[in-house]
PDB file of C-alpha atoms in Angstrom:
ATOM      1  CA  ALA A   1      63.009  27.894-118.589  1.00 65.00           C
ATOM      2  CA  GLN A   2      65.685  25.404-117.785  1.00 70.00           C
ATOM      3  CA  THR A   3      66.601  24.911-114.137  1.00 92.00           C
ATOM      4  CA  VAL A   4      69.310  22.971-112.400  1.00 96.00           C
ATOM      5  CA  THR A   5      68.824  21.894-108.795  1.00 97.00           C
ATOM      6  CA  GLN A   6      71.480  20.782-106.356  1.00 97.00           C
ATOM      7  CA  SER A   7      69.740  19.859-103.125  1.00 96.00           C
ATOM      8  CA  GLN A   8      72.875  19.343-101.028  1.00 97.00           C
ATOM      9  CA  PRO A   9      74.477  22.663-100.050  1.00 97.00           C
ATOM     10  CA  GLU A  10      77.213  20.845 -98.146  1.00 97.00           C
ATOM     11  CA  MET A  11      78.617  17.333 -98.116  1.00 98.00           C
ATOM     12  CA  SER A  12      81.536  15.736 -96.370  1.00 98.00           C
ATOM     13  CA  VAL A  13      83.454  12.542 -97.021  1.00 98.00           C
ATOM     14  CA  GLN A  14      86.272  10.719 -95.329  1.00 98.00           C
ATOM     15  CA  GLU A  15      89.503  10.544 -97.277  1.00 98.00           C
ATOM     16  CA  ALA A  16      89.629   7.415 -99.494  1.00 98.00           C
ATOM     17  CA  GLU A  17      85.862   6.955 -99.244  1.00 98.00           C
ATOM     18  CA  THR A  18      83.218   7.477-101.932  1.00 98.00           C
ATOM     19  CA  VAL A  19      80.724  10.316-102.115  1.00 98.00           C
ATOM     20  CA  THR A  20      77.848  11.073-104.460  1.00 98.00           C
ATOM     21  CA  LEU A  21      76.645  14.572-105.265  1.00 98.00           C
ATOM     22  CA  SER A  22      73.107  14.967-106.561  1.00 98.00           C
ATOM     23  CA  CYS A  23      71.766  17.085-109.389  1.00 98.00           C
ATOM     24  CA  THR A  24      68.417  17.272-111.126  1.00 98.00           C
ATOM     25  CA  TYR A  25      67.437  19.431-114.052  1.00 97.00           C
ATOM     26  CA  ASP A  26      64.361  20.438-115.914  1.00 95.00           C
ATOM     27  CA  THR A  27      64.210  20.841-119.665  1.00 92.00           C
ATOM     28  CA  SER A  28      62.024  20.237-122.664  1.00 90.00           C
ATOM     29  CA  GLU A  29      65.011  20.010-124.978  1.00 89.00           C
ATOM     30  CA  SER A  30      66.099  16.710-126.463  1.00 88.00           C
ATOM     31  CA  ASP A  31      69.652  17.698-127.372  1.00 90.00           C
ATOM     32  CA  TYR A  32      71.749  18.943-124.484  1.00 94.00           C
ATOM     33  CA  TYR A  33      74.889  18.470-122.439  1.00 95.00           C
ATOM     34  CA  LEU A  34      75.448  18.115-118.722  1.00 97.00           C
ATOM     35  CA  PHE A  35      78.571  19.019-116.803  1.00 97.00           C
ATOM     36  CA  TRP A  36      80.128  18.938-113.385  1.00 98.00           C
ATOM     37  CA  TYR A  37      82.526  21.755-112.592  1.00 97.00           C
ATOM     38  CA  LYS A  38      84.829  22.009-109.612  1.00 97.00           C
ATOM     39  CA  GLN A  39      85.676  25.367-108.056  1.00 97.00           C
ATOM     40  CA  PRO A  40      88.516  25.087-105.530  1.00 96.00           C
ATOM     41  CA  PRO A  41      89.472  27.935-103.181  1.00 93.00           C
ATOM     42  CA  SER A  42      91.395  29.561-106.058  1.00 93.00           C
ATOM     43  CA  ARG A  43      87.943  30.003-107.652  1.00 94.00           C
ATOM     44  CA  GLN A  44      89.135  28.804-111.054  1.00 95.00           C
ATOM     45  CA  MET A  45      86.353  26.800-112.661  1.00 96.00           C
ATOM     46  CA  ILE A  46      87.593  23.341-113.638  1.00 95.00           C
ATOM     47  CA  LEU A  47      85.624  20.963-115.825  1.00 95.00           C
ATOM     48  CA  VAL A  48      85.370  17.602-114.090  1.00 97.00           C
ATOM     49  CA  ILE A  49      83.189  15.625-116.446  1.00 97.00           C
ATOM     50  CA  ARG A  50      80.683  16.067-119.249  1.00 95.00           C
ATOM     51  CA  GLN A  51      77.816  13.957-120.542  1.00 96.00           C
ATOM     52  CA  GLU A  52      76.029  14.177-123.863  1.00 94.00           C
ATOM     53  CA  ALA A  53      72.315  13.533-123.450  1.00 94.00           C
ATOM     54  CA  TYR A  54      72.158  11.295-126.508  1.00 93.00           C
ATOM     55  CA  LYS A  55      74.695   8.904-125.013  1.00 92.00           C
ATOM     56  CA  GLN A  56      73.266   6.219-122.764  1.00 88.00           C
ATOM     57  CA  GLN A  57      76.656   5.252-121.385  1.00 94.00           C
ATOM     58  CA  ASN A  58      77.624   7.101-118.244  1.00 96.00           C
ATOM     59  CA  ALA A  59      80.747   9.244-118.527  1.00 96.00           C
ATOM     60  CA  THR A  60      83.815   8.373-116.480  1.00 96.00           C
ATOM     61  CA  GLU A  61      87.020  10.290-115.835  1.00 95.00           C
ATOM     62  CA  ASN A  62      89.413   8.410-113.579  1.00 96.00           C
ATOM     63  CA  ARG A  63      87.904   8.583-110.051  1.00 98.00           C
ATOM     64  CA  PHE A  64      84.912  10.611-111.229  1.00 98.00           C
ATOM     65  CA  SER A  65      81.836   9.046-112.751  1.00 98.00           C
ATOM     66  CA  VAL A  66      78.257  10.068-113.323  1.00 98.00           C
ATOM     67  CA  ASN A  67      74.913   8.348-113.042  1.00 98.00           C
ATOM     68  CA  PHE A  68      72.840   9.871-115.840  1.00 97.00           C
ATOM     69  CA  GLN A  69      69.139   9.035-115.674  1.00 96.00           C
ATOM     70  CA  LYS A  70      67.609  10.872-118.627  1.00 95.00           C
ATOM     71  CA  ALA A  71      63.986   9.991-117.958  1.00 94.00           C
ATOM     72  CA  ALA A  72      64.294  11.080-114.349  1.00 96.00           C
ATOM     73  CA  LYS A  73      66.372  14.129-115.369  1.00 96.00           C
ATOM     74  CA  SER A  74      68.985  13.234-112.814  1.00 97.00           C
ATOM     75  CA  PHE A  75      72.746  13.616-113.133  1.00 97.00           C
ATOM     76  CA  SER A  76      74.725  12.644-110.040  1.00 98.00           C
ATOM     77  CA  LEU A  77      78.491  12.715-109.611  1.00 98.00           C
ATOM     78  CA  LYS A  78      80.340   9.942-107.821  1.00 98.00           C
ATOM     79  CA  ILE A  79      83.824  10.589-106.508  1.00 98.00           C
ATOM     80  CA  SER A  80      85.700   7.433-105.584  1.00 98.00           C
ATOM     81  CA  ASP A  81      88.776   7.211-103.363  1.00 98.00           C
ATOM     82  CA  SER A  82      88.287  10.810-102.260  1.00 98.00           C
ATOM     83  CA  GLN A  83      91.417  12.890-101.852  1.00 98.00           C
ATOM     84  CA  LEU A  84      92.072  16.059 -99.898  1.00 97.00           C
ATOM     85  CA  GLY A  85      92.469  17.905-103.196  1.00 97.00           C
ATOM     86  CA  ASP A  86      88.885  17.069-104.094  1.00 98.00           C
ATOM     87  CA  ALA A  87      87.648  19.549-101.505  1.00 98.00           C
ATOM     88  CA  ALA A  88      85.883  22.291-103.431  1.00 98.00           C
ATOM     89  CA  MET A  89      82.556  23.702-104.493  1.00 98.00           C
ATOM     90  CA  TYR A  90      80.990  21.507-107.154  1.00 98.00           C
ATOM     91  CA  PHE A  91      78.534  22.903-109.674  1.00 98.00           C
ATOM     92  CA  CYS A  92      76.241  20.901-111.884  1.00 98.00           C
ATOM     93  CA  ALA A  93      75.535  22.633-115.200  1.00 97.00           C
ATOM     94  CA  TYR A  94      73.256  22.156-118.164  1.00 95.00           C
ATOM     95  CA  ARG A  95      73.694  23.421-121.708  1.00 93.00           C
ATOM     96  CA  PRO A  96      71.262  23.033-124.577  1.00 89.00           C
ATOM     97  CA  SER A  97      72.967  22.614-127.900  1.00 80.00           C
ATOM     98  CA  ALA A  98      74.768  25.819-128.995  1.00 71.00           C
ATOM     99  CA  ARG A  99      73.549  27.856-126.031  1.00 82.00           C
ATOM    100  CA  GLN A 100      75.020  28.962-122.728  1.00 86.00           C
ATOM    101  CA  LEU A 101      75.474  27.105-119.464  1.00 92.00           C
ATOM    102  CA  THR A 102      72.948  27.150-116.628  1.00 93.00           C
ATOM    103  CA  PHE A 103      74.448  26.357-113.239  1.00 96.00           C
ATOM    104  CA  GLY A 104      73.035  24.790-110.122  1.00 97.00           C
ATOM    105  CA  SER A 105      73.505  26.401-106.725  1.00 96.00           C
ATOM    106  CA  GLY A 106      76.525  24.286-105.863  1.00 97.00           C
ATOM    107  CA  THR A 107      77.564  21.712-103.281  1.00 98.00           C
ATOM    108  CA  GLN A 108      80.472  22.451-100.956  1.00 98.00           C
ATOM    109  CA  LEU A 109      82.460  19.255-100.508  1.00 98.00           C
ATOM    110  CA  THR A 110      84.703  18.802 -97.487  1.00 98.00           C
ATOM    111  CA  VAL A 111      87.179  15.924 -97.391  1.00 98.00           C
ATOM    112  CA  LEU A 112      88.068  14.800 -93.890  1.00 97.00           C
ATOM    113  CA  PRO A 113      91.560  13.395 -93.271  1.00 95.00           C
TER     114      PRO A 113
ATOM    115  CA  GLY B   1      93.215  22.592-123.393  1.00 71.00           C
ATOM    116  CA  ALA B   2      91.924  26.031-124.283  1.00 88.00           C
ATOM    117  CA  VAL B   3      93.127  28.863-122.070  1.00 93.00           C
ATOM    118  CA  VAL B   4      91.278  31.995-121.054  1.00 97.00           C
ATOM    119  CA  SER B   5      93.026  34.789-119.201  1.00 97.00           C
ATOM    120  CA  GLN B   6      91.566  37.608-117.169  1.00 97.00           C
ATOM    121  CA  HIS B   7      93.242  40.814-116.111  1.00 97.00           C
ATOM    122  CA  PRO B   8      93.531  42.070-113.482  1.00 98.00           C
ATOM    123  CA  SER B   9      93.095  39.229-111.008  1.00 97.00           C
ATOM    124  CA  ARG B  10      92.418  41.691-108.204  1.00 97.00           C
ATOM    125  CA  VAL B  11      91.503  45.345-108.259  1.00 97.00           C
ATOM    126  CA  ILE B  12      90.629  47.855-105.594  1.00 97.00           C
ATOM    127  CA  CYS B  13      89.038  51.098-106.654  1.00 96.00           C
ATOM    128  CA  LYS B  14      87.403  54.061-104.997  1.00 97.00           C
ATOM    129  CA  SER B  15      83.691  54.592-105.101  1.00 97.00           C
ATOM    130  CA  GLY B  16      82.673  56.604-108.149  1.00 97.00           C
ATOM    131  CA  THR B  17      85.525  55.506-110.366  1.00 97.00           C
ATOM    132  CA  SER B  18      85.413  53.071-113.273  1.00 97.00           C
ATOM    133  CA  VAL B  19      87.340  49.855-113.662  1.00 98.00           C
ATOM    134  CA  LYS B  20      87.954  47.727-116.739  1.00 98.00           C
ATOM    135  CA  ILE B  21      88.379  43.946-116.722  1.00 98.00           C
ATOM    136  CA  GLU B  22      89.844  42.172-119.742  1.00 97.00           C
ATOM    137  CA  CYS B  23      89.069  38.639-120.868  1.00 97.00           C
ATOM    138  CA  ARG B  24      91.225  36.998-123.532  1.00 96.00           C
ATOM    139  CA  SER B  25      91.044  33.634-125.255  1.00 95.00           C
ATOM    140  CA  LEU B  26      94.706  32.799-125.715  1.00 94.00           C
ATOM    141  CA  ASP B  27      94.734  29.928-128.180  1.00 91.00           C
ATOM    142  CA  PHE B  28      91.336  29.959-129.816  1.00 92.00           C
ATOM    143  CA  GLN B  29      88.857  32.384-131.304  1.00 91.00           C
ATOM    144  CA  ALA B  30      85.658  33.166-129.510  1.00 92.00           C
ATOM    145  CA  THR B  31      82.781  34.931-131.200  1.00 89.00           C
ATOM    146  CA  THR B  32      80.891  34.666-127.942  1.00 94.00           C
ATOM    147  CA  MET B  33      82.066  35.347-124.419  1.00 96.00           C
ATOM    148  CA  PHE B  34      80.090  35.375-121.207  1.00 96.00           C
ATOM    149  CA  TRP B  35      80.423  37.496-118.084  1.00 97.00           C
ATOM    150  CA  TYR B  36      79.406  36.127-114.717  1.00 97.00           C
ATOM    151  CA  ARG B  37      79.221  37.549-111.241  1.00 97.00           C
ATOM    152  CA  GLN B  38      79.695  35.383-108.178  1.00 97.00           C
ATOM    153  CA  PHE B  39      79.070  36.231-104.535  1.00 94.00           C
ATOM    154  CA  PRO B  40      80.753  34.189-101.783  1.00 90.00           C
ATOM    155  CA  LYS B  41      79.446  30.647-101.492  1.00 89.00           C
ATOM    156  CA  GLN B  42      76.952  31.237-104.292  1.00 94.00           C
ATOM    157  CA  SER B  43      76.624  30.119-107.857  1.00 95.00           C
ATOM    158  CA  LEU B  44      77.702  31.950-110.985  1.00 96.00           C
ATOM    159  CA  MET B  45      75.137  34.442-112.154  1.00 95.00           C
ATOM    160  CA  LEU B  46      75.195  35.242-115.861  1.00 95.00           C
ATOM    161  CA  MET B  47      75.335  38.992-116.380  1.00 96.00           C
ATOM    162  CA  ALA B  48      75.656  39.270-120.130  1.00 96.00           C
ATOM    163  CA  THR B  49      76.603  37.548-123.331  1.00 95.00           C
ATOM    164  CA  SER B  50      79.252  39.340-125.342  1.00 93.00           C
ATOM    165  CA  ASN B  51      79.208  38.961-129.113  1.00 90.00           C
ATOM    166  CA  GLU B  52      82.112  40.019-131.315  1.00 89.00           C
ATOM    167  CA  GLY B  53      81.206  42.979-133.465  1.00 86.00           C
ATOM    168  CA  SER B  54      77.756  43.531-132.003  1.00 88.00           C
ATOM    169  CA  LYS B  55      76.063  44.718-128.863  1.00 90.00           C
ATOM    170  CA  ALA B  56      76.090  42.556-125.788  1.00 94.00           C
ATOM    171  CA  THR B  57      72.937  40.864-124.554  1.00 94.00           C
ATOM    172  CA  TYR B  58      72.260  41.592-120.899  1.00 96.00           C
ATOM    173  CA  GLU B  59      70.332  39.411-118.473  1.00 95.00           C
ATOM    174  CA  GLN B  60      67.276  40.788-116.784  1.00 94.00           C
ATOM    175  CA  GLY B  61      68.135  43.102-113.923  1.00 94.00           C
ATOM    176  CA  VAL B  62      71.665  43.885-115.095  1.00 96.00           C
ATOM    177  CA  GLU B  63      72.201  47.566-115.826  1.00 94.00           C
ATOM    178  CA  LYS B  64      73.755  47.869-119.267  1.00 93.00           C
ATOM    179  CA  ASP B  65      74.881  51.457-118.625  1.00 95.00           C
ATOM    180  CA  LYS B  66      76.705  50.388-115.503  1.00 96.00           C
ATOM    181  CA  PHE B  67      78.339  47.256-116.863  1.00 97.00           C
ATOM    182  CA  LEU B  68      79.689  48.181-120.274  1.00 96.00           C
ATOM    183  CA  ILE B  69      80.819  45.305-122.433  1.00 95.00           C
ATOM    184  CA  ASN B  70      82.962  45.599-125.542  1.00 93.00           C
ATOM    185  CA  HIS B  71      83.899  42.618-127.685  1.00 92.00           C
ATOM    186  CA  ALA B  72      86.110  44.226-130.287  1.00 85.00           C
ATOM    187  CA  SER B  73      87.985  41.168-131.508  1.00 91.00           C
ATOM    188  CA  LEU B  74      87.663  37.407-131.637  1.00 92.00           C
ATOM    189  CA  THR B  75      89.977  37.034-128.663  1.00 93.00           C
ATOM    190  CA  LEU B  76      89.159  39.953-126.387  1.00 95.00           C
ATOM    191  CA  SER B  77      86.125  41.085-124.429  1.00 96.00           C
ATOM    192  CA  THR B  78      86.149  43.799-121.793  1.00 96.00           C
ATOM    193  CA  LEU B  79      83.797  44.564-118.928  1.00 97.00           C
ATOM    194  CA  THR B  80      83.845  48.097-117.567  1.00 97.00           C
ATOM    195  CA  VAL B  81      82.155  48.760-114.266  1.00 98.00           C
ATOM    196  CA  THR B  82      81.259  52.438-114.392  1.00 97.00           C
ATOM    197  CA  SER B  83      80.817  54.669-111.363  1.00 96.00           C
ATOM    198  CA  ALA B  84      81.535  51.732-109.100  1.00 97.00           C
ATOM    199  CA  HIS B  85      79.940  51.499-105.678  1.00 96.00           C
ATOM    200  CA  PRO B  86      80.694  49.183-102.748  1.00 96.00           C
ATOM    201  CA  GLU B  87      77.754  46.955-103.692  1.00 96.00           C
ATOM    202  CA  ASP B  88      79.536  46.224-106.990  1.00 96.00           C
ATOM    203  CA  SER B  89      82.274  44.474-105.021  1.00 97.00           C
ATOM    204  CA  SER B  90      82.228  40.880-106.175  1.00 97.00           C
ATOM    205  CA  PHE B  91      84.053  38.180-108.080  1.00 97.00           C
ATOM    206  CA  TYR B  92      83.687  38.509-111.852  1.00 98.00           C
ATOM    207  CA  ILE B  93      84.348  35.551-114.131  1.00 98.00           C
ATOM    208  CA  CYS B  94      84.483  35.479-117.905  1.00 97.00           C
ATOM    209  CA  SER B  95      84.033  32.491-120.148  1.00 97.00           C
ATOM    210  CA  ALA B  96      84.828  32.110-123.826  1.00 95.00           C
ATOM    211  CA  ARG B  97      82.976  29.733-126.093  1.00 93.00           C
ATOM    212  CA  ALA B  98      84.926  27.791-128.672  1.00 88.00           C
ATOM    213  CA  GLU B  99      83.553  28.174-132.166  1.00 81.00           C
ATOM    214  CA  THR B 100      83.414  24.550-133.219  1.00 80.00           C
ATOM    215  CA  SER B 101      82.589  22.681-130.033  1.00 80.00           C
ATOM    216  CA  TYR B 102      80.539  25.322-128.205  1.00 81.00           C
ATOM    217  CA  GLU B 103      82.453  24.381-125.072  1.00 87.00           C
ATOM    218  CA  GLN B 104      82.875  27.169-122.557  1.00 91.00           C
ATOM    219  CA  TYR B 105      86.303  27.807-121.065  1.00 94.00           C
ATOM    220  CA  PHE B 106      86.619  29.927-117.957  1.00 97.00           C
ATOM    221  CA  GLY B 107      89.017  32.642-116.946  1.00 97.00           C
ATOM    222  CA  PRO B 108      90.483  32.664-113.435  1.00 97.00           C
ATOM    223  CA  GLY B 109      88.249  35.506-112.314  1.00 97.00           C
ATOM    224  CA  THR B 110      88.714  39.050-111.055  1.00 98.00           C
ATOM    225  CA  ARG B 111      88.064  40.115-107.507  1.00 97.00           C
ATOM    226  CA  LEU B 112      86.754  43.672-107.447  1.00 98.00           C
ATOM    227  CA  THR B 113      86.686  45.623-104.215  1.00 97.00           C
ATOM    228  CA  VAL B 114      85.142  49.080-104.195  1.00 97.00           C
ATOM    229  CA  THR B 115      86.034  51.207-101.186  1.00 96.00           C
TER     230      THR B 115
END
């Protein structure tokens, strides 16, 4: 069975600083996708970034970037120039091709002014 | 981007009654929709996979007679919590999967409170 592990239940970062959220996963699949979702207090799930496993290049979306280490099965999220609006629960998720998402336990990010 | 709506956003019902939650994909067709349950400060727990025109597939430990799922069209899935009890109080989230990309798009969730 596939598992997704987020070992940091809570993290905090000073506004304008950089923070990295960790995620590891376990799979025997070769074709899969990895995601980071943000869930703010409204509880609407928002896709932050996605990574296709076959791509070696790390995905980037503005201030958000990932460090994808396929051999180590690691998928961390880096948030640069943190803003107050980045405060949320962040979920790492894994999806084998054409199947459903498996979520990690989440990391609650606090941004300190 | 693709939009998924959920209705109602909040519902309060009395113990023993049933409540229906609707999930609609507004601008795309979804053969498959997913229903999740989320407790405070916890992750999303998959309850069932809803397939248009066929029976839903329930995850282990989820009572299919209690959580009735109907996926009657390519844009609508419903979750009915039957004979609700206070322990069914939770946040329920649906997700619709786009046919071509297999991407999942999430509804805004429904907060159910059973008194």
